[in-house]
CSV table of C-alpha atoms and ligand atoms in Angstrom, one decimal:
chain,number,residue,atom,x,y,z
A,1,MET,CA,98.7,94.3,91.3
A,2,ILE,CA,100.2,90.9,92.0
A,3,PRO,CA,97.5,88.1,91.9
A,4,GLY,CA,95.8,87.5,95.2
A,5,TYR,CA,96.6,91.1,96.5
A,6,SER,CA,94.9,94.4,96.3
A,7,ILE,CA,96.0,98.0,97.0
A,8,ARG,CA,94.0,100.9,98.4
A,9,ARG,CA,94.3,104.0,100.8
A,10,VAL,CA,94.6,103.4,104.5
A,11,GLU,CA,91.3,103.2,106.4
A,12,LYS,CA,90.7,103.3,110.0
A,13,GLN,CA,89.9,99.6,110.1
A,14,ASP,CA,93.7,99.1,109.2
A,15,TYR,CA,94.8,100.1,112.7
A,16,LYS,CA,96.3,96.8,113.8
A,17,GLY,CA,97.5,95.9,110.4
A,18,VAL,CA,99.3,99.1,109.6
A,19,CYS,CA,101.1,99.2,113.1
A,20,GLU,CA,102.2,95.6,112.8
A,21,ALA,CA,103.4,96.0,109.2
A,22,LEU,CA,105.5,99.1,110.4
A,23,ASN,CA,107.3,97.1,113.0
A,24,ALA,CA,109.3,95.6,110.0
A,25,LEU,CA,110.6,99.2,109.7
A,26,THR,CA,111.0,100.6,113.1
A,27,THR,CA,109.7,100.9,116.6
A,28,VAL,CA,105.9,102.1,116.3
A,29,GLY,CA,105.6,102.8,120.0
A,30,GLU,CA,102.3,103.3,121.7
A,31,VAL,CA,99.6,104.4,119.3
A,32,SER,CA,96.1,104.2,120.5
A,33,LYS,CA,93.1,103.5,118.2
A,34,ALA,CA,91.9,107.1,118.9
A,35,GLN,CA,95.3,108.5,117.7
A,36,PHE,CA,95.3,106.3,114.7
A,37,ASP,CA,91.8,107.5,113.7
A,38,ALA,CA,92.8,111.2,114.3
A,39,THR,CA,95.9,110.7,112.1
A,40,VAL,CA,93.8,109.1,109.3
A,41,ASP,CA,91.3,112.0,109.7
A,42,HIS,CA,94.4,114.3,109.3
A,43,TRP,CA,95.7,112.5,106.2
A,44,ASN,CA,92.2,112.5,104.6
A,45,HIS,CA,91.6,116.2,105.1
A,46,SER,CA,95.0,118.0,104.5
A,47,LEU,CA,95.1,119.6,101.2
A,48,VAL,CA,98.3,120.6,99.4
A,49,LEU,CA,96.4,122.4,96.6
A,50,PRO,CA,92.6,122.9,96.6
A,51,ASN,CA,91.9,119.8,94.7
A,52,LEU,CA,94.8,117.6,95.9
A,53,LEU,CA,95.5,115.8,99.0
A,54,GLN,CA,98.9,116.1,100.9
A,55,TYR,CA,98.9,112.6,102.3
A,56,HIS,CA,98.6,109.4,100.3
A,57,PRO,CA,98.9,106.5,102.7
A,58,TYR,CA,98.4,103.1,101.1
A,59,VAL,CA,98.1,99.5,102.1
A,60,ILE,CA,98.5,96.2,100.1
A,61,LEU,CA,96.0,93.6,101.4
A,62,LYS,CA,95.7,89.9,101.0
A,63,ASP,CA,92.5,88.2,102.5
A,64,ASN,CA,91.7,91.4,104.0
A,65,GLN,CA,94.9,91.5,106.1
A,66,VAL,CA,97.6,94.3,105.7
A,67,ALA,CA,100.6,92.8,103.9
A,68,ALA,CA,102.5,96.1,103.2
A,69,THR,CA,101.9,99.9,103.8
A,70,GLY,CA,103.7,103.1,102.6
A,71,MET,CA,103.1,106.7,102.2
A,72,LEU,CA,103.6,109.5,99.5
A,73,LEU,CA,103.6,112.9,100.9
A,74,ILE,CA,103.5,115.9,98.7
A,75,GLU,CA,105.4,119.0,99.5
A,76,ARG,CA,104.4,122.5,98.0
A,77,LYS,CA,107.6,124.6,97.4
A,78,LEU,CA,108.3,128.0,96.0
A,79,ILE,CA,111.2,126.9,93.7
A,80,HIS,CA,110.4,125.5,90.3
A,81,GLY,CA,107.5,127.7,90.0
A,82,CYS,CA,105.7,126.8,93.3
A,83,GLY,CA,106.5,123.1,92.3
A,84,LEU,CA,105.5,120.0,94.1
A,85,VAL,CA,107.9,117.4,95.4
A,86,GLY,CA,106.8,113.9,96.4
A,87,HIS,CA,108.3,112.1,99.4
A,88,ILE,CA,108.2,108.5,99.8
A,89,GLU,CA,108.1,107.5,103.5
A,90,ASP,CA,107.4,104.6,105.9
A,91,ILE,CA,107.7,101.7,103.4
A,92,ALA,CA,107.2,98.4,105.2
A,93,VAL,CA,106.3,94.9,103.9
A,94,SER,CA,105.4,92.3,106.7
A,95,PRO,CA,108.2,89.8,107.0
A,96,ARG,CA,106.0,86.9,105.8
A,97,HIS,CA,105.1,88.7,102.6
A,98,GLN,CA,108.7,90.0,101.8
A,99,GLY,CA,110.4,88.8,98.7
A,100,LYS,CA,107.0,88.6,96.6
A,101,GLN,CA,107.5,91.8,94.7
A,102,LEU,CA,105.1,93.7,96.9
A,103,GLY,CA,107.7,96.3,97.9
A,104,ARG,CA,108.2,97.1,94.3
A,105,ALA,CA,104.4,97.1,93.5
A,106,LEU,CA,104.0,99.6,96.3
A,107,ILE,CA,106.8,101.9,95.2
A,108,ASP,CA,105.7,101.7,91.5
A,109,HIS,CA,102.2,102.7,92.7
A,110,LEU,CA,103.4,105.6,94.9
A,111,THR,CA,105.9,106.9,92.3
A,112,SER,CA,103.3,106.9,89.6
A,113,LEU,CA,100.9,108.9,91.9
A,114,GLY,CA,103.6,111.3,92.7
A,115,LEU,CA,104.9,111.9,89.2
A,116,ALA,CA,101.4,112.6,88.1
A,117,HIS,CA,101.6,115.8,90.1
A,118,CYS,CA,105.2,116.5,91.2
A,119,TYR,CA,108.3,117.3,89.2
A,120,LYS,CA,110.3,114.7,91.2
A,121,VAL,CA,109.8,111.9,93.9
A,122,ILE,CA,112.5,111.4,96.5
A,123,LEU,CA,113.2,109.2,99.6
A,124,ASP,CA,115.7,108.5,102.2
A,125,CYS,CA,116.9,104.8,102.9
A,126,ASP,CA,119.7,102.7,104.4
A,127,GLU,CA,122.4,101.7,102.2
A,128,SER,CA,121.1,98.1,102.6
A,129,ASN,CA,118.1,99.1,100.5
A,130,VAL,CA,119.7,101.0,97.8
A,131,LYS,CA,119.6,97.9,95.5
A,132,PHE,CA,115.9,97.6,96.1
A,133,TYR,CA,115.2,101.1,95.2
A,134,GLU,CA,117.5,101.0,92.1
A,135,LYS,CA,115.4,98.0,91.0
A,136,CYS,CA,112.5,100.3,91.4
A,137,GLY,CA,114.0,103.0,89.2
A,138,TYR,CA,115.5,105.3,91.7
A,139,SER,CA,119.1,106.5,91.6
A,140,LYS,CA,121.5,107.8,94.4
A,141,ALA,CA,121.3,111.7,94.7
A,142,GLY,CA,122.8,113.7,97.6
A,143,VAL,CA,123.6,112.7,101.1
A,144,GLU,CA,121.1,112.3,104.0
A,145,MET,CA,122.0,114.1,107.0
A,146,GLN,CA,120.1,114.4,110.3
A,147,HIS,CA,120.0,116.3,113.8
A,148,ARG,CA,118.1,114.6,116.7
B,1,ACO,N1,118.8,94.3,98.8
B,1,ACO,C1,119.0,94.0,97.4
B,1,ACO,N2,117.8,93.7,96.7
B,1,ACO,C2,116.6,93.6,97.3
B,1,ACO,C3,116.5,94.1,98.6
B,1,ACO,C4,117.5,94.4,99.4
B,1,ACO,N3,117.5,94.9,100.6
B,1,ACO,N4,115.0,94.0,99.0
B,1,ACO,C5,114.5,93.6,97.7
B,1,ACO,N5,115.4,93.4,96.9
B,1,ACO,C6,115.2,93.0,95.4
B,1,ACO,C7,114.5,91.6,95.3
B,1,ACO,O1,115.3,90.6,95.4
B,1,ACO,C8,113.7,91.9,94.0
B,1,ACO,O2,114.6,91.5,92.9
B,1,ACO,P1,114.2,90.8,91.6
B,1,ACO,O3,112.9,91.7,91.1
B,1,ACO,O4,115.3,90.9,90.7
B,1,ACO,O5,113.8,89.4,92.0
B,1,ACO,C9,113.4,93.2,93.9
B,1,ACO,O6,114.3,94.0,94.8
B,1,ACO,C10,112.0,93.6,94.4
B,1,ACO,O7,111.8,93.1,95.7
B,1,ACO,P2,110.4,93.0,96.5
B,1,ACO,O8,110.1,91.5,96.6
B,1,ACO,O9,109.3,93.9,95.9
B,1,ACO,O10,110.9,93.5,97.9
B,1,ACO,P3,110.1,93.3,99.3
B,1,ACO,O11,108.6,93.2,99.0
B,1,ACO,O12,110.6,92.3,100.1
B,1,ACO,O13,110.3,94.8,99.9
B,1,ACO,C11,111.4,96.1,101.5
B,1,ACO,C12,111.4,95.4,100.1
B,1,ACO,C13,110.4,97.3,101.4
B,1,ACO,C14,112.8,96.6,101.6
B,1,ACO,C15,111.1,95.1,102.6
B,1,ACO,O14,112.0,94.2,102.6
B,1,ACO,C16,111.0,95.8,103.8
B,1,ACO,O15,109.8,96.2,104.2
B,1,ACO,N6,111.9,95.9,104.7
B,1,ACO,C17,112.0,96.3,106.1
B,1,ACO,C18,111.6,97.6,106.3
B,1,ACO,C19,112.3,98.6,105.3
B,1,ACO,O16,113.6,98.5,105.3
B,1,ACO,N7,111.7,99.5,104.5
B,1,ACO,C20,112.2,100.6,103.6
B,1,ACO,C21,112.6,101.8,104.4
B,1,ACO,S1,113.0,103.1,103.4
B,1,ACO,C22,111.8,104.2,103.3
B,1,ACO,O17,110.7,104.0,104.1
B,1,ACO,C23,111.8,105.4,102.1
């Protein structure tokens, strides 16, 4: 990890910091402390295999404040011999901490965690972030589509 920063799983005390960091990504909307705590409980108890958590939400901290956040979600499939696929989701570095290699450190951490269990790790992103993810070792594959 970059000197002065540390990384760990999201905890309930990270309520404000995680919501603020996610504002760099999108609209978080109204999330009460009770809803946040219930979501953290869900993340901490959902298993994808008997000894493997499904959700791996992380924060990077500086001086006990959240500087960045991101998630690895593990999906259990039938194909590839009931293989596991890792999904990187909701990556956000607070504006004042951007450009300090924190995004790359977070992606490196989540990718290593994912590849320890999964046959691949994938993500969706805007075109404007492609170069960032290429620097993190990812390459373009397929086309994202959506139906809202
Ligand atoms: N375009 C081109 N290069 C970039 C970009 C970009 N948008 N962002 C970072 N880089 C480069 C940096 O210049 C650096 O290059 P270098 O190592 O040659 O100097 C390298 O990528 C690593 O950059 P970091 O400093 O680690 O990037 P940062 O900490 O600022 O994080 C991030 C990048 C996550 C995109 C951040 O700017 C951010 O949070 N943006 C707003 C939210 C967002 O778009 N999140 C990603 C959503 S996609 C998802 O969640 C799966």
